[in-house]
Amino acid sequence: MELDKRREAILAAVIHRYITTAEPVSSSTIAEKYNLNLSSATIRHEMNLLEKSDYLWQPHTSAGRVPTDKGYRFYVDNLMKKTDLEESKKEQIMQIYRKSKEFEQTMKITSQLLSRLTNNIGLVLEPDFINNSLRRVQLTPVGNNRILVLIITDTGLVYQKLINLSGEISEDNLNYLSNFINSKLQEKNIDLANLYNILKEELKRILSLQEQFVFIHSLIEDCFNYRYFKDKVYLNGRINLIRQPEFRETEKLDYLLSFIEKENILAETIRRCLVWENTQVIIGQENRPKEMQDCSLITREYKIKGKPAGAIGILGPTRMDYSRVISIVEYISETLSEILSEF
Amino acid sequence: MELDKRREAILAAVIHRYITTAEPVSSSTIAEKYNLNLSSATIRHEMNLLEKSDYLWQPHTSAGRVPTDKGYRFYVDNLMKKTDLEESKKEQIMQIYRKSKEFEQTMKITSQLLSRLTNNIGLVLEPDFINNSLRRVQLTPVGNNRILVLIITDTGLVYQKLINLSGEISEDNLNYLSNFINSKLQEKNIDLANLYNILKEELKRILSLQEQFVFIHSLIEDCFNYRYFKDKVYLNGRINLIRQPEFRETEKLDYLLSFIEKENILAETIRRCLVWENTQVIIGQENRPKEMQDCSLITREYKIKGKPAGAIGILGPTRMDYSRVISIVEYISETLSEILSEF
DNA sequence: CTTTAGCACTCTCCTTGCTAGAGTGCTAAT
DNA sequence: ATTAGCACTCTAGCAAGGAGAGTGCTAAAG
């Protein structure tokens, strides 16, 4: 697993070259374009050894070398120098964010930024509702026994859910409930699970038995039971991948894209690899879902007022400019955290 | 422009065959597979004439024939027999719809259904807000001088908008405003433009001059001015197109997909071709945007409680099963209208 | 006059064989 | 330890040729 400096330099050069040209890299290119002061023969020799230890491979005998997953892994862990995003790019990003005052649009913009800046697929996971404390709940009748429930969290996020009751409820009762909930919420910060219990108790107290049957089921179970809250993933830039030579064959792309359309599975996949305040890089075969094993996934959490909220990421072929992509993901996660905290 | 019965039958056969195989159709295939009781030579003769009048064309001299846009147009207008969707499919669609109780999800499901059933791109335009009468407005404080405005229409749709005020407003004032608006709304059905004026007057009456400055700008202009409401298009199944042989070259696909990502232009394009209670078929070059001129667009309005609301459509290569696609679009538009009316 | 069999013709697609070039691994000399 | 030199391997590209698909035209048959 240990490589001497020279071999490392050659590996880095091969990866750098392959990332930019997408074509197998020959020993002579390295000798010419990278100032290693070595002849192509020496480089050839070293490349041969790198191949023997699985950092590189050859598509065929008379072709140049291509990095393996292991090669990329070593590069990311040991060789890559972290770059900072140029100030002008940072400014551009800020400008685009400034246009949006709305939560949903901010999410959308984020996924767009991620995909455009990296030419890969941009991913944004909505803030995880469960972790939040609640600030306010509002029940509004919408007609035909339907109620619009607004849940406003401490972090300023607004969730809405429209529910159908199987029976009637008076507007007075609804107001009473709203007020009851809000006064409870003001006493101390309460999360969804708490609210679920408190509300259930209160409904039992104030409602008749039949009424209980109607409301405890449709209002409480459908709405305040956290299991209801589904994963939402903002996806952008699927099309970018058809420009990548690794997806020249459309079946491959089809295979990947069909997979990532499954929102909940994708969200779970992303969540699984998150590490607090760390950018995660999952390369090729390291990905659990076999559909993603030709790709690398870069993820990072974002925060709202210091608390973990959701995650962003990018997905693209293993041949990607890791250094740049990581710096983009990190800057965007930081910026998004700031912006959502101000909301 | 007139064709005799036999020539029509041959044109129909060629189109039918081409739709299913995606390959140029030869005279002998027609002679063999379609019971026209004609030799391939005769069919060849007729095809030649069809080509001379631009209903068909040949990719090269020794290839079969392919329908032109004009050919498809004639087919759709004169030859195609309308089919009804099979009952089992209808039942499937209903079942999928039944799962969704929410507006946004219903929109999403609709675009999914359209794309899956036709293997093309499914399009759904959100109901047009402007045409609706209002039933109820609710102003909820969300903290940090932010107000969540809910607008509920007669047709039961809920629109929300979060606005930032540049100054403070008391919860009492907010409640007063909500009540004021709602009492006005109960008097008679009022649309957005009316509300805008009434509200402006009332704010002028109850607020001090500085307060007016703050609210009339941020509350009224940002929220009740209908220009705010942007087009939202639910798009689904972009990936389907890569399976179509006409998009084998990825640049073509890229070209089209980049275009349709422009939500407002796409919405405008769709709206432009709507005709009340009619399914519109726009074939190839008939499309205004040049990016869509290899495609056909099928659109139809849906209604909420009998009133025109939004539109659905599908977009795919000109080689599509028009009869089937139209029946799908029509059934889904009908079903969607019913479902949204019940909401 | 309409239909059709027959045939020459055209064009694509596939195969084959060949060459040039890229890039390698190995060996022997430095 | 490094490198020049060379034989070797594999691909990409091109040309030539043949098979096959499908046509348009002509002339004969209905």
PDB file of N, CA, C and O in Angstrom, chain A residues 173-218:
ATOM      1  N   ASN A 173     -63.584  24.739  17.251  1.00  0.00           N
ATOM      2  CA  ASN A 173     -62.774  23.640  17.752  1.00  0.00           C
ATOM      3  C   ASN A 173     -61.371  23.667  17.160  1.00  0.00           C
ATOM      4  O   ASN A 173     -60.380  23.414  17.842  1.00  0.00           O
ATOM      5  N   LEU A 174     -61.318  24.001  15.902  1.00  0.00           N
ATOM      6  CA  LEU A 174     -60.049  24.057  15.196  1.00  0.00           C
ATOM      7  C   LEU A 174     -59.173  25.154  15.791  1.00  0.00           C
ATOM      8  O   LEU A 174     -57.988  24.961  16.046  1.00  0.00           O
ATOM      9  N   ASN A 175     -59.793  26.316  16.013  1.00  0.00           N
ATOM     10  CA  ASN A 175     -59.059  27.417  16.621  1.00  0.00           C
ATOM     11  C   ASN A 175     -58.580  27.047  18.015  1.00  0.00           C
ATOM     12  O   ASN A 175     -57.452  27.339  18.392  1.00  0.00           O
ATOM     13  N   TYR A 176     -59.469  26.397  18.758  1.00  0.00           N
ATOM     14  CA  TYR A 176     -59.083  25.979  20.096  1.00  0.00           C
ATOM     15  C   TYR A 176     -57.842  25.100  20.018  1.00  0.00           C
ATOM     16  O   TYR A 176     -56.880  25.277  20.771  1.00  0.00           O
ATOM     17  N   LEU A 177     -57.883  24.170  19.101  1.00  0.00           N
ATOM     18  CA  LEU A 177     -56.752  23.247  18.968  1.00  0.00           C
ATOM     19  C   LEU A 177     -55.472  23.981  18.593  1.00  0.00           C
ATOM     20  O   LEU A 177     -54.410  23.737  19.178  1.00  0.00           O
ATOM     21  N   SER A 178     -55.564  24.877  17.604  1.00  0.00           N
ATOM     22  CA  SER A 178     -54.397  25.671  17.215  1.00  0.00           C
ATOM     23  C   SER A 178     -53.813  26.367  18.432  1.00  0.00           C
ATOM     24  O   SER A 178     -52.609  26.290  18.700  1.00  0.00           O
ATOM     25  N   ASN A 179     -54.696  27.074  19.161  1.00  0.00           N
ATOM     26  CA  ASN A 179     -54.222  27.830  20.312  1.00  0.00           C
ATOM     27  C   ASN A 179     -53.624  26.920  21.379  1.00  0.00           C
ATOM     28  O   ASN A 179     -52.585  27.230  21.960  1.00  0.00           O
ATOM     29  N   PHE A 180     -54.306  25.823  21.604  1.00  0.00           N
ATOM     30  CA  PHE A 180     -53.804  24.867  22.587  1.00  0.00           C
ATOM     31  C   PHE A 180     -52.383  24.416  22.242  1.00  0.00           C
ATOM     32  O   PHE A 180     -51.467  24.454  23.053  1.00  0.00           O
ATOM     33  N   ILE A 181     -52.225  24.029  20.997  1.00  0.00           N
ATOM     34  CA  ILE A 181     -50.909  23.551  20.565  1.00  0.00           C
ATOM     35  C   ILE A 181     -49.864  24.651  20.730  1.00  0.00           C
ATOM     36  O   ILE A 181     -48.791  24.440  21.288  1.00  0.00           O
ATOM     37  N   ASN A 182     -50.218  25.842  20.269  1.00  0.00           N
ATOM     38  CA  ASN A 182     -49.236  26.915  20.305  1.00  0.00           C
ATOM     39  C   ASN A 182     -48.853  27.322  21.720  1.00  0.00           C
ATOM     40  O   ASN A 182     -47.700  27.659  21.971  1.00  0.00           O
ATOM     41  N   SER A 183     -49.819  27.253  22.630  1.00  0.00           N
ATOM     42  CA  SER A 183     -49.442  27.613  23.989  1.00  0.00           C
ATOM     43  C   SER A 183     -48.504  26.555  24.566  1.00  0.00           C
ATOM     44  O   SER A 183     -47.542  26.863  25.257  1.00  0.00           O
ATOM     45  N   LYS A 184     -48.781  25.317  24.246  1.00  0.00           N
ATOM     46  CA  LYS A 184     -47.876  24.245  24.688  1.00  0.00           C
ATOM     47  C   LYS A 184     -46.473  24.454  24.108  1.00  0.00           C
ATOM     48  O   LYS A 184     -45.459  24.246  24.761  1.00  0.00           O
ATOM     49  N   LEU A 185     -46.460  24.856  22.852  1.00  0.00           N
ATOM     50  CA  LEU A 185     -45.170  25.016  22.191  1.00  0.00           C
ATOM     51  C   LEU A 185     -44.369  26.163  22.806  1.00  0.00           C
ATOM     52  O   LEU A 185     -43.147  26.124  22.827  1.00  0.00           O
ATOM     53  N   GLN A 186     -45.096  27.170  23.297  1.00  0.00           N
ATOM     54  CA  GLN A 186     -44.367  28.300  23.874  1.00  0.00           C
ATOM     55  C   GLN A 186     -43.744  27.953  25.209  1.00  0.00           C
ATOM     56  O   GLN A 186     -42.755  28.544  25.618  1.00  0.00           O
ATOM     57  N   GLU A 187     -44.364  27.007  25.899  1.00  0.00           N
ATOM     58  CA  GLU A 187     -43.806  26.607  27.188  1.00  0.00           C
ATOM     59  C   GLU A 187     -42.375  26.111  27.030  1.00  0.00           C
ATOM     60  O   GLU A 187     -41.475  26.500  27.731  1.00  0.00           O
ATOM     61  N   LYS A 188     -42.199  25.231  26.141  1.00  0.00           N
ATOM     62  CA  LYS A 188     -40.837  24.752  25.878  1.00  0.00           C
ATOM     63  C   LYS A 188     -40.767  24.187  24.461  1.00  0.00           C
ATOM     64  O   LYS A 188     -41.787  23.893  23.840  1.00  0.00           O
ATOM     65  N   ASN A 189     -39.553  24.077  23.974  1.00  0.00           N
ATOM     66  CA  ASN A 189     -39.399  23.499  22.631  1.00  0.00           C
ATOM     67  C   ASN A 189     -39.813  22.039  22.619  1.00  0.00           C
ATOM     68  O   ASN A 189     -39.380  21.256  23.458  1.00  0.00           O
ATOM     69  N   ILE A 190     -40.610  21.732  21.671  1.00  0.00           N
ATOM     70  CA  ILE A 190     -41.172  20.379  21.596  1.00  0.00           C
ATOM     71  C   ILE A 190     -40.959  19.872  20.183  1.00  0.00           C
ATOM     72  O   ILE A 190     -41.076  20.636  19.221  1.00  0.00           O
ATOM     73  N   ASP A 191     -40.649  18.617  20.074  1.00  0.00           N
ATOM     74  CA  ASP A 191     -40.516  18.105  18.712  1.00  0.00           C
ATOM     75  C   ASP A 191     -41.760  17.328  18.310  1.00  0.00           C
ATOM     76  O   ASP A 191     -42.723  17.226  19.071  1.00  0.00           O
ATOM     77  N   LEU A 192     -41.716  16.794  17.119  1.00  0.00           N
ATOM     78  CA  LEU A 192     -42.907  16.188  16.549  1.00  0.00           C
ATOM     79  C   LEU A 192     -43.432  15.037  17.411  1.00  0.00           C
ATOM     80  O   LEU A 192     -44.637  14.911  17.624  1.00  0.00           O
ATOM     81  N   ALA A 193     -42.519  14.225  17.909  1.00  0.00           N
ATOM     82  CA  ALA A 193     -42.938  13.056  18.685  1.00  0.00           C
ATOM     83  C   ALA A 193     -43.681  13.498  19.950  1.00  0.00           C
ATOM     84  O   ALA A 193     -44.712  12.930  20.312  1.00  0.00           O
ATOM     85  N   ASN A 194     -43.165  14.518  20.614  1.00  0.00           N
ATOM     86  CA  ASN A 194     -43.848  15.052  21.795  1.00  0.00           C
ATOM     87  C   ASN A 194     -45.234  15.554  21.442  1.00  0.00           C
ATOM     88  O   ASN A 194     -46.218  15.253  22.118  1.00  0.00           O
ATOM     89  N   LEU A 195     -45.256  16.351  20.381  1.00  0.00           N
ATOM     90  CA  LEU A 195     -46.518  16.957  19.992  1.00  0.00           C
ATOM     91  C   LEU A 195     -47.565  15.891  19.719  1.00  0.00           C
ATOM     92  O   LEU A 195     -48.721  16.026  20.118  1.00  0.00           O
ATOM     93  N   TYR A 196     -47.142  14.859  19.078  1.00  0.00           N
ATOM     94  CA  TYR A 196     -48.033  13.750  18.750  1.00  0.00           C
ATOM     95  C   TYR A 196     -48.733  13.240  20.016  1.00  0.00           C
ATOM     96  O   TYR A 196     -49.948  13.084  20.054  1.00  0.00           O
ATOM     97  N   ASN A 197     -47.957  13.045  21.068  1.00  0.00           N
ATOM     98  CA  ASN A 197     -48.530  12.529  22.313  1.00  0.00           C
ATOM     99  C   ASN A 197     -49.437  13.537  23.000  1.00  0.00           C
ATOM    100  O   ASN A 197     -50.549  13.208  23.400  1.00  0.00           O
ATOM    101  N   ILE A 198     -48.944  14.758  23.123  1.00  0.00           N
ATOM    102  CA  ILE A 198     -49.730  15.799  23.793  1.00  0.00           C
ATOM    103  C   ILE A 198     -51.079  15.985  23.114  1.00  0.00           C
ATOM    104  O   ILE A 198     -52.125  16.043  23.760  1.00  0.00           O
ATOM    105  N   LEU A 199     -51.015  16.041  21.796  1.00  0.00           N
ATOM    106  CA  LEU A 199     -52.220  16.313  21.029  1.00  0.00           C
ATOM    107  C   LEU A 199     -53.216  15.170  21.158  1.00  0.00           C
ATOM    108  O   LEU A 199     -54.418  15.377  21.285  1.00  0.00           O
ATOM    109  N   LYS A 200     -52.697  14.001  21.183  1.00  0.00           N
ATOM    110  CA  LYS A 200     -53.557  12.824  21.307  1.00  0.00           C
ATOM    111  C   LYS A 200     -54.321  12.869  22.631  1.00  0.00           C
ATOM    112  O   LYS A 200     -55.525  12.656  22.678  1.00  0.00           O
ATOM    113  N   GLU A 201     -53.580  13.179  23.690  1.00  0.00           N
ATOM    114  CA  GLU A 201     -54.200  13.305  25.009  1.00  0.00           C
ATOM    115  C   GLU A 201     -55.325  14.330  24.988  1.00  0.00           C
ATOM    116  O   GLU A 201     -56.436  14.071  25.434  1.00  0.00           O
ATOM    117  N   GLU A 202     -54.997  15.508  24.475  1.00  0.00           N
ATOM    118  CA  GLU A 202     -55.950  16.608  24.499  1.00  0.00           C
ATOM    119  C   GLU A 202     -57.199  16.280  23.687  1.00  0.00           C
ATOM    120  O   GLU A 202     -58.316  16.559  24.106  1.00  0.00           O
ATOM    121  N   LEU A 203     -56.986  15.675  22.538  1.00  0.00           N
ATOM    122  CA  LEU A 203     -58.131  15.312  21.716  1.00  0.00           C
ATOM    123  C   LEU A 203     -59.028  14.333  22.465  1.00  0.00           C
ATOM    124  O   LEU A 203     -60.252  14.419  22.411  1.00  0.00           O
ATOM    125  N   LYS A 204     -58.407  13.420  23.161  1.00  0.00           N
ATOM    126  CA  LYS A 204     -59.190  12.455  23.935  1.00  0.00           C
ATOM    127  C   LYS A 204     -60.022  13.171  24.982  1.00  0.00           C
ATOM    128  O   LYS A 204     -61.138  12.795  25.280  1.00  0.00           O
ATOM    129  N   ARG A 205     -59.442  14.229  25.537  1.00  0.00           N
ATOM    130  CA  ARG A 205     -60.115  14.957  26.604  1.00  0.00           C
ATOM    131  C   ARG A 205     -61.332  15.729  26.083  1.00  0.00           C
ATOM    132  O   ARG A 205     -62.411  15.672  26.653  1.00  0.00           O
ATOM    133  N   ILE A 206     -61.121  16.461  24.964  1.00  0.00           N
ATOM    134  CA  ILE A 206     -62.179  17.372  24.539  1.00  0.00           C
ATOM    135  C   ILE A 206     -63.211  16.766  23.603  1.00  0.00           C
ATOM    136  O   ILE A 206     -64.281  17.332  23.415  1.00  0.00           O
ATOM    137  N   LEU A 207     -62.908  15.668  22.981  1.00  0.00           N
ATOM    138  CA  LEU A 207     -63.831  15.155  21.974  1.00  0.00           C
ATOM    139  C   LEU A 207     -64.647  13.982  22.474  1.00  0.00           C
ATOM    140  O   LEU A 207     -64.232  13.259  23.377  1.00  0.00           O
ATOM    141  N   SER A 208     -65.836  13.823  21.876  1.00  0.00           N
ATOM    142  CA  SER A 208     -66.650  12.650  22.184  1.00  0.00           C
ATOM    143  C   SER A 208     -65.995  11.423  21.564  1.00  0.00           C
ATOM    144  O   SER A 208     -65.095  11.543  20.745  1.00  0.00           O
ATOM    145  N   LEU A 209     -66.504  10.275  21.922  1.00  0.00           N
ATOM    146  CA  LEU A 209     -65.868   9.047  21.457  1.00  0.00           C
ATOM    147  C   LEU A 209     -65.866   8.898  19.931  1.00  0.00           C
ATOM    148  O   LEU A 209     -64.857   8.541  19.343  1.00  0.00           O
ATOM    149  N   GLN A 210     -67.043   9.202  19.331  1.00  0.00           N
ATOM    150  CA  GLN A 210     -67.063   9.084  17.865  1.00  0.00           C
ATOM    151  C   GLN A 210     -66.114  10.078  17.223  1.00  0.00           C
ATOM    152  O   GLN A 210     -65.387   9.774  16.302  1.00  0.00           O
ATOM    153  N   GLU A 211     -66.173  11.304  17.754  1.00  0.00           N
ATOM    154  CA  GLU A 211     -65.297  12.326  17.211  1.00  0.00           C
ATOM    155  C   GLU A 211     -63.832  11.905  17.327  1.00  0.00           C
ATOM    156  O   GLU A 211     -63.042  12.077  16.404  1.00  0.00           O
ATOM    157  N   GLN A 212     -63.517  11.346  18.482  1.00  0.00           N
ATOM    158  CA  GLN A 212     -62.147  10.855  18.665  1.00  0.00           C
ATOM    159  C   GLN A 212     -61.739   9.923  17.548  1.00  0.00           C
ATOM    160  O   GLN A 212     -60.647  10.011  17.008  1.00  0.00           O
ATOM    161  N   PHE A 213     -62.660   9.049  17.239  1.00  0.00           N
ATOM    162  CA  PHE A 213     -62.337   8.048  16.226  1.00  0.00           C
ATOM    163  C   PHE A 213     -61.955   8.723  14.913  1.00  0.00           C
ATOM    164  O   PHE A 213     -60.981   8.369  14.266  1.00  0.00           O
ATOM    165  N   VAL A 214     -62.742   9.753  14.561  1.00  0.00           N
ATOM    166  CA  VAL A 214     -62.492  10.454  13.305  1.00  0.00           C
ATOM    167  C   VAL A 214     -61.167  11.208  13.336  1.00  0.00           C
ATOM    168  O   VAL A 214     -60.343  11.101  12.440  1.00  0.00           O
ATOM    169  N   PHE A 215     -60.965  11.964  14.398  1.00  0.00           N
ATOM    170  CA  PHE A 215     -59.839  12.891  14.377  1.00  0.00           C
ATOM    171  C   PHE A 215     -58.522  12.291  14.762  1.00  0.00           C
ATOM    172  O   PHE A 215     -57.499  12.646  14.216  1.00  0.00           O
ATOM    173  N   ILE A 216     -58.585  11.445  15.738  1.00  0.00           N
ATOM    174  CA  ILE A 216     -57.305  10.877  16.146  1.00  0.00           C
ATOM    175  C   ILE A 216     -56.733  10.106  14.980  1.00  0.00           C
ATOM    176  O   ILE A 216     -55.537  10.124  14.733  1.00  0.00           O
ATOM    177  N   HIS A 217     -57.614   9.499  14.234  1.00  0.00           N
ATOM    178  CA  HIS A 217     -57.057   8.832  13.077  1.00  0.00           C
ATOM    179  C   HIS A 217     -56.573   9.801  12.011  1.00  0.00           C
ATOM    180  O   HIS A 217     -55.398   9.861  11.691  1.00  0.00           O
ATOM    181  N   SER A 218     -57.496  10.614  11.483  1.00  0.00           N
ATOM    182  CA  SER A 218     -57.088  11.351  10.288  1.00  0.00           C
ATOM    183  C   SER A 218     -56.179  12.536  10.585  1.00  0.00           C
ATOM    184  O   SER A 218     -55.233  12.804   9.849  1.00  0.00           O
TER     185      SER A 218
END
